[in-house]
Amino acid sequence: MPIAVTLSVPDTAGRWVLLALGIVLAVTGALIELRREQLEAALRTRKAQQLRAGRDATAIAADPWTLVLEALVTAAKKGRVGLMLVIAGLVLCAVSLLGGGTDDPPASSTLLLAKHDATARGGRATVTLRCRGSRRCRSTVELRDGGRAIGTGSAALAGGATGTVSVALNRLGRRRLARGRTVRAEVRAGRRVLGQVMLRRGR
């Protein structure tokens, strides 16, 4: 049964890690692909050296090189594991070498509230927003007071730019602003809450 594999290109640090891992796998696979007799002979030689050095069976079993050789011999006995490791290592090396030298920009941008003060004149409020990210920000902007909408507008800012958005106040918004000189309003971009502004009536 065919298996679909999706490969994605990591960032610069991730590419170096994949490259190192690919080299280790490829070298290990190549060693496993050597004749099993050679690996077994190397294992016997290593154990004999340890015995001549006066080490007991427990110390020999814990020897790092002995453990590596035993693992290679076991893998060689189980079939073409070495070839599979070589292929896996080469694939990782290829993935690590893909892509350019710079990381891709963020996939999306986000509107943020740049100032917590806003002024209303002639039935329109001016709200200052910032577009964080490299792409253009577009969204509907809504002012709410006490859970009710008091004005709507639309924002279109270039990536990384700060600008003002004109929000048309509805009848409720104009009435509440006329009743007092300030209104603490919640600012929303779509369904996302950006924060609160102190809406003041301009002179």
PDB file of C-alpha atoms in Angstrom:
ATOM      1  CA  MET A   1       0.000   0.000   0.000  1.00  0.00           C
ATOM      2  CA  PRO A   2       1.589   3.320  -1.023  1.00  0.00           C
ATOM      3  CA  ILE A   3       2.304   5.832   1.731  1.00  0.00           C
ATOM      4  CA  ALA A   4       2.147   9.573   1.099  1.00  0.00           C
ATOM      5  CA  VAL A   5       4.841  11.593   2.850  1.00  0.00           C
ATOM      6  CA  THR A   6       4.709  15.379   3.117  1.00  0.00           C
ATOM      7  CA  LEU A   7       8.020  17.158   3.708  1.00  0.00           C
ATOM      8  CA  SER A   8       8.248  20.757   4.869  1.00  0.00           C
ATOM      9  CA  VAL A   9      11.370  22.891   4.860  1.00  0.00           C
ATOM     10  CA  PRO A  10      12.388  23.940   8.416  1.00  0.00           C
ATOM     11  CA  ASP A  11      14.110  27.141   9.451  1.00  0.00           C
ATOM     12  CA  THR A  12      17.884  27.642   9.313  1.00  0.00           C
ATOM     13  CA  ALA A  13      18.626  26.033  12.685  1.00  0.00           C
ATOM     14  CA  GLY A  14      16.341  23.118  11.881  1.00  0.00           C
ATOM     15  CA  ARG A  15      18.111  22.532   8.560  1.00  0.00           C
ATOM     16  CA  TRP A  16      21.465  22.144  10.319  1.00  0.00           C
ATOM     17  CA  VAL A  17      19.952  19.661  12.772  1.00  0.00           C
ATOM     18  CA  LEU A  18      18.421  17.634   9.931  1.00  0.00           C
ATOM     19  CA  LEU A  19      21.696  17.658   8.017  1.00  0.00           C
ATOM     20  CA  ALA A  20      23.626  16.349  11.019  1.00  0.00           C
ATOM     21  CA  LEU A  21      20.991  13.696  11.710  1.00  0.00           C
ATOM     22  CA  GLY A  22      20.960  12.651   8.062  1.00  0.00           C
ATOM     23  CA  ILE A  23      24.740  12.226   8.014  1.00  0.00           C
ATOM     24  CA  VAL A  24      24.648  10.127  11.203  1.00  0.00           C
ATOM     25  CA  LEU A  25      21.898   7.891   9.808  1.00  0.00           C
ATOM     26  CA  ALA A  26      23.639   7.461   6.462  1.00  0.00           C
ATOM     27  CA  VAL A  27      26.979   6.561   8.060  1.00  0.00           C
ATOM     28  CA  THR A  28      25.297   4.183  10.494  1.00  0.00           C
ATOM     29  CA  GLY A  29      23.398   2.527   7.667  1.00  0.00           C
ATOM     30  CA  ALA A  30      26.583   2.128   5.644  1.00  0.00           C
ATOM     31  CA  LEU A  31      28.280   0.468   8.605  1.00  0.00           C
ATOM     32  CA  ILE A  32      25.357  -1.915   9.042  1.00  0.00           C
ATOM     33  CA  GLU A  33      25.554  -2.816   5.365  1.00  0.00           C
ATOM     34  CA  LEU A  34      29.090  -4.136   5.902  1.00  0.00           C
ATOM     35  CA  ARG A  35      29.412  -7.860   6.148  1.00  0.00           C
ATOM     36  CA  ARG A  36      27.953  -9.175   9.374  1.00  0.00           C
ATOM     37  CA  GLU A  37      31.054 -11.280   9.913  1.00  0.00           C
ATOM     38  CA  GLN A  38      33.204  -8.151  10.052  1.00  0.00           C
ATOM     39  CA  LEU A  39      30.937  -6.597  12.654  1.00  0.00           C
ATOM     40  CA  GLU A  40      30.927  -9.781  14.729  1.00  0.00           C
ATOM     41  CA  ALA A  41      34.715  -9.991  14.474  1.00  0.00           C
ATOM     42  CA  ALA A  42      35.052  -6.380  15.611  1.00  0.00           C
ATOM     43  CA  LEU A  43      32.731  -7.118  18.538  1.00  0.00           C
ATOM     44  CA  ARG A  44      34.781 -10.161  19.574  1.00  0.00           C
ATOM     45  CA  THR A  45      37.990  -8.152  19.319  1.00  0.00           C
ATOM     46  CA  ARG A  46      36.572  -5.391  21.478  1.00  0.00           C
ATOM     47  CA  LYS A  47      35.437  -7.821  24.152  1.00  0.00           C
ATOM     48  CA  ALA A  48      38.817  -9.553  24.109  1.00  0.00           C
ATOM     49  CA  GLN A  49      40.554  -6.215  24.611  1.00  0.00           C
ATOM     50  CA  GLN A  50      38.292  -5.478  27.567  1.00  0.00           C
ATOM     51  CA  LEU A  51      39.026  -8.912  29.101  1.00  0.00           C
ATOM     52  CA  ARG A  52      42.783  -8.410  28.721  1.00  0.00           C
ATOM     53  CA  ALA A  53      42.387  -5.072  30.478  1.00  0.00           C
ATOM     54  CA  GLY A  54      40.938  -6.923  33.457  1.00  0.00           C
ATOM     55  CA  ARG A  55      37.379  -5.645  33.175  1.00  0.00           C
ATOM     56  CA  ASP A  56      34.499  -7.822  34.391  1.00  0.00           C
ATOM     57  CA  ALA A  57      31.408  -8.812  32.396  1.00  0.00           C
ATOM     58  CA  THR A  58      29.306  -5.933  33.780  1.00  0.00           C
ATOM     59  CA  ALA A  59      31.891  -3.332  32.786  1.00  0.00           C
ATOM     60  CA  ILE A  60      32.252  -4.882  29.331  1.00  0.00           C
ATOM     61  CA  ALA A  61      28.480  -4.821  28.802  1.00  0.00           C
ATOM     62  CA  ALA A  62      28.397  -1.135  29.741  1.00  0.00           C
ATOM     63  CA  ASP A  63      31.259  -0.189  27.413  1.00  0.00           C
ATOM     64  CA  PRO A  64      29.939   2.359  24.832  1.00  0.00           C
ATOM     65  CA  TRP A  65      31.785   0.873  21.852  1.00  0.00           C
ATOM     66  CA  THR A  66      30.665  -2.620  22.792  1.00  0.00           C
ATOM     67  CA  LEU A  67      27.070  -1.416  22.945  1.00  0.00           C
ATOM     68  CA  VAL A  68      27.363   0.232  19.528  1.00  0.00           C
ATOM     69  CA  LEU A  69      28.856  -2.877  17.927  1.00  0.00           C
ATOM     70  CA  GLU A  70      26.226  -5.128  19.489  1.00  0.00           C
ATOM     71  CA  ALA A  71      23.483  -2.852  18.185  1.00  0.00           C
ATOM     72  CA  LEU A  72      24.994  -2.940  14.678  1.00  0.00           C
ATOM     73  CA  VAL A  73      25.284  -6.727  14.717  1.00  0.00           C
ATOM     74  CA  THR A  74      21.681  -7.076  15.888  1.00  0.00           C
ATOM     75  CA  ALA A  75      20.452  -4.705  13.191  1.00  0.00           C
ATOM     76  CA  ALA A  76      22.445  -6.516  10.500  1.00  0.00           C
ATOM     77  CA  LYS A  77      20.815  -9.802  11.495  1.00  0.00           C
ATOM     78  CA  LYS A  78      17.315  -8.361  10.998  1.00  0.00           C
ATOM     79  CA  GLY A  79      17.573  -7.676   7.275  1.00  0.00           C
ATOM     80  CA  ARG A  80      18.234  -4.586   5.174  1.00  0.00           C
ATOM     81  CA  VAL A  81      17.993  -2.146   8.063  1.00  0.00           C
ATOM     82  CA  GLY A  82      21.270  -0.551   7.004  1.00  0.00           C
ATOM     83  CA  LEU A  83      19.974   0.249   3.532  1.00  0.00           C
ATOM     84  CA  MET A  84      16.834   1.787   5.004  1.00  0.00           C
ATOM     85  CA  LEU A  85      18.941   3.976   7.296  1.00  0.00           C
ATOM     86  CA  VAL A  86      21.100   5.095   4.382  1.00  0.00           C
ATOM     87  CA  ILE A  87      18.011   6.093   2.392  1.00  0.00           C
ATOM     88  CA  ALA A  88      16.488   7.871   5.400  1.00  0.00           C
ATOM     89  CA  GLY A  89      19.749   9.737   6.006  1.00  0.00           C
ATOM     90  CA  LEU A  90      19.978  10.867   2.383  1.00  0.00           C
ATOM     91  CA  VAL A  91      16.360  12.061   2.453  1.00  0.00           C
ATOM     92  CA  LEU A  92      17.015  14.113   5.594  1.00  0.00           C
ATOM     93  CA  CYS A  93      20.135  15.617   4.037  1.00  0.00           C
ATOM     94  CA  ALA A  94      18.141  16.568   0.935  1.00  0.00           C
ATOM     95  CA  VAL A  95      15.383  18.186   3.002  1.00  0.00           C
ATOM     96  CA  SER A  96      17.936  20.123   5.041  1.00  0.00           C
ATOM     97  CA  LEU A  97      19.455  21.598   1.879  1.00  0.00           C
ATOM     98  CA  LEU A  98      16.141  22.786   0.422  1.00  0.00           C
ATOM     99  CA  GLY A  99      14.916  26.367   0.648  1.00  0.00           C
ATOM    100  CA  GLY A 100      16.598  29.735   0.594  1.00  0.00           C
ATOM    101  CA  GLY A 101      18.853  31.387   3.069  1.00  0.00           C
ATOM    102  CA  THR A 102      16.136  33.487   4.689  1.00  0.00           C
ATOM    103  CA  ASP A 103      13.034  32.435   6.525  1.00  0.00           C
ATOM    104  CA  ASP A 104       9.605  32.996   5.014  1.00  0.00           C
ATOM    105  CA  PRO A 105       7.636  35.998   6.287  1.00  0.00           C
ATOM    106  CA  PRO A 106       4.686  35.412   8.609  1.00  0.00           C
ATOM    107  CA  ALA A 107       1.657  33.921   6.875  1.00  0.00           C
ATOM    108  CA  SER A 108      -0.727  36.582   8.235  1.00  0.00           C
ATOM    109  CA  SER A 109      -0.808  40.022   9.818  1.00  0.00           C
ATOM    110  CA  THR A 110      -2.694  41.253  12.860  1.00  0.00           C
ATOM    111  CA  LEU A 111      -4.403  44.517  13.692  1.00  0.00           C
ATOM    112  CA  LEU A 112      -3.476  46.045  17.040  1.00  0.00           C
ATOM    113  CA  LEU A 113      -4.748  49.046  18.951  1.00  0.00           C
ATOM    114  CA  ALA A 114      -2.025  51.714  18.751  1.00  0.00           C
ATOM    115  CA  LYS A 115      -3.615  54.421  20.959  1.00  0.00           C
ATOM    116  CA  HIS A 116      -6.155  54.270  23.752  1.00  0.00           C
ATOM    117  CA  ASP A 117      -7.608  57.700  22.997  1.00  0.00           C
ATOM    118  CA  ALA A 118     -10.002  58.525  20.160  1.00  0.00           C
ATOM    119  CA  THR A 119     -11.748  61.699  19.063  1.00  0.00           C
ATOM    120  CA  ALA A 120     -15.237  62.017  17.577  1.00  0.00           C
ATOM    121  CA  ARG A 121     -16.315  64.888  15.328  1.00  0.00           C
ATOM    122  CA  GLY A 122     -19.291  65.172  13.043  1.00  0.00           C
ATOM    123  CA  GLY A 123     -20.602  61.725  13.911  1.00  0.00           C
ATOM    124  CA  ARG A 124     -17.324  59.946  13.149  1.00  0.00           C
ATOM    125  CA  ALA A 125     -14.651  58.650  15.524  1.00  0.00           C
ATOM    126  CA  THR A 126     -10.960  58.393  14.639  1.00  0.00           C
ATOM    127  CA  VAL A 127      -9.229  55.287  16.014  1.00  0.00           C
ATOM    128  CA  THR A 128      -5.470  54.655  15.640  1.00  0.00           C
ATOM    129  CA  LEU A 129      -4.478  51.089  14.754  1.00  0.00           C
ATOM    130  CA  ARG A 130      -1.270  49.266  13.835  1.00  0.00           C
ATOM    131  CA  CYS A 131      -0.779  46.396  11.392  1.00  0.00           C
ATOM    132  CA  ARG A 132       1.725  43.908  12.815  1.00  0.00           C
ATOM    133  CA  GLY A 133       3.236  41.652  10.159  1.00  0.00           C
ATOM    134  CA  SER A 134       4.426  41.898   6.584  1.00  0.00           C
ATOM    135  CA  ARG A 135       1.072  41.524   4.853  1.00  0.00           C
ATOM    136  CA  ARG A 136      -1.723  44.062   4.486  1.00  0.00           C
ATOM    137  CA  CYS A 137      -4.353  44.165   7.241  1.00  0.00           C
ATOM    138  CA  ARG A 138      -8.008  44.383   6.221  1.00  0.00           C
ATOM    139  CA  SER A 139     -10.904  44.123   8.648  1.00  0.00           C
ATOM    140  CA  THR A 140     -14.161  45.648   9.776  1.00  0.00           C
ATOM    141  CA  VAL A 141     -13.770  47.740  12.917  1.00  0.00           C
ATOM    142  CA  GLU A 142     -16.532  48.085  15.489  1.00  0.00           C
ATOM    143  CA  LEU A 143     -16.911  50.207  18.613  1.00  0.00           C
ATOM    144  CA  ARG A 144     -19.046  48.771  21.414  1.00  0.00           C
ATOM    145  CA  ASP A 145     -20.272  50.250  24.673  1.00  0.00           C
ATOM    146  CA  GLY A 146     -22.035  48.153  27.253  1.00  0.00           C
ATOM    147  CA  GLY A 147     -22.197  45.217  24.852  1.00  0.00           C
ATOM    148  CA  ARG A 148     -23.949  47.238  22.121  1.00  0.00           C
ATOM    149  CA  ALA A 149     -22.463  48.499  18.872  1.00  0.00           C
ATOM    150  CA  ILE A 150     -22.095  52.277  18.700  1.00  0.00           C
ATOM    151  CA  GLY A 151     -20.124  52.557  15.438  1.00  0.00           C
ATOM    152  CA  THR A 152     -18.595  50.632  12.542  1.00  0.00           C
ATOM    153  CA  GLY A 153     -15.871  51.231   9.996  1.00  0.00           C
ATOM    154  CA  SER A 154     -13.268  49.422   7.906  1.00  0.00           C
ATOM    155  CA  ALA A 155      -9.489  49.234   8.237  1.00  0.00           C
ATOM    156  CA  ALA A 156      -6.953  48.765   5.426  1.00  0.00           C
ATOM    157  CA  LEU A 157      -3.336  49.213   6.525  1.00  0.00           C
ATOM    158  CA  ALA A 158      -0.081  48.146   4.912  1.00  0.00           C
ATOM    159  CA  GLY A 159       2.029  45.612   6.783  1.00  0.00           C
ATOM    160  CA  GLY A 160       3.982  47.241   9.614  1.00  0.00           C
ATOM    161  CA  ALA A 161       2.123  50.562   9.231  1.00  0.00           C
ATOM    162  CA  THR A 162       0.245  52.620  11.802  1.00  0.00           C
ATOM    163  CA  GLY A 163      -2.756  54.661  10.715  1.00  0.00           C
ATOM    164  CA  THR A 164      -6.141  56.053  11.655  1.00  0.00           C
ATOM    165  CA  VAL A 165      -9.491  54.449  10.903  1.00  0.00           C
ATOM    166  CA  SER A 166     -12.683  56.442  10.579  1.00  0.00           C
ATOM    167  CA  VAL A 167     -15.610  54.828  12.394  1.00  0.00           C
ATOM    168  CA  ALA A 168     -19.137  56.086  11.716  1.00  0.00           C
ATOM    169  CA  LEU A 169     -21.114  56.404  14.941  1.00  0.00           C
ATOM    170  CA  ASN A 170     -24.699  55.183  14.893  1.00  0.00           C
ATOM    171  CA  ARG A 171     -27.592  56.919  16.622  1.00  0.00           C
ATOM    172  CA  LEU A 172     -26.862  55.171  19.922  1.00  0.00           C
ATOM    173  CA  GLY A 173     -23.224  56.173  19.779  1.00  0.00           C
ATOM    174  CA  ARG A 174     -23.998  59.804  18.995  1.00  0.00           C
ATOM    175  CA  ARG A 175     -26.579  59.915  21.786  1.00  0.00           C
ATOM    176  CA  ARG A 176     -24.241  58.463  24.415  1.00  0.00           C
ATOM    177  CA  LEU A 177     -21.436  60.781  23.390  1.00  0.00           C
ATOM    178  CA  ALA A 178     -23.773  63.784  23.513  1.00  0.00           C
ATOM    179  CA  ARG A 179     -24.938  62.819  26.987  1.00  0.00           C
ATOM    180  CA  GLY A 180     -21.360  62.912  28.331  1.00  0.00           C
ATOM    181  CA  ARG A 181     -18.164  64.198  26.797  1.00  0.00           C
ATOM    182  CA  THR A 182     -16.431  60.777  26.994  1.00  0.00           C
ATOM    183  CA  VAL A 183     -17.366  57.154  26.351  1.00  0.00           C
ATOM    184  CA  ARG A 184     -15.165  54.166  27.151  1.00  0.00           C
ATOM    185  CA  ALA A 185     -15.616  51.968  24.098  1.00  0.00           C
ATOM    186  CA  GLU A 186     -14.405  48.489  23.219  1.00  0.00           C
ATOM    187  CA  VAL A 187     -12.624  48.190  19.859  1.00  0.00           C
ATOM    188  CA  ARG A 188     -13.124  45.046  17.795  1.00  0.00           C
ATOM    189  CA  ALA A 189     -11.588  43.896  14.509  1.00  0.00           C
ATOM    190  CA  GLY A 190     -14.043  41.319  13.251  1.00  0.00           C
ATOM    191  CA  ARG A 191     -14.723  39.141  16.300  1.00  0.00           C
ATOM    192  CA  ARG A 192     -11.385  39.869  17.968  1.00  0.00           C
ATOM    193  CA  VAL A 193     -11.231  42.401  20.810  1.00  0.00           C
ATOM    194  CA  LEU A 194      -8.307  44.819  20.380  1.00  0.00           C
ATOM    195  CA  GLY A 195      -8.789  46.737  23.610  1.00  0.00           C
ATOM    196  CA  GLN A 196     -10.565  49.837  24.861  1.00  0.00           C
ATOM    197  CA  VAL A 197     -10.355  53.497  23.898  1.00  0.00           C
ATOM    198  CA  MET A 198     -11.536  56.623  25.674  1.00  0.00           C
ATOM    199  CA  LEU A 199     -13.762  58.237  23.075  1.00  0.00           C
ATOM    200  CA  ARG A 200     -13.891  62.005  23.509  1.00  0.00           C
ATOM    201  CA  ARG A 201     -16.121  64.491  21.784  1.00  0.00           C
ATOM    202  CA  GLY A 202     -14.054  66.952  19.777  1.00  0.00           C
ATOM    203  CA  ARG A 203     -14.633  70.679  19.908  1.00  0.00           C
TER     204      ARG A 203
END
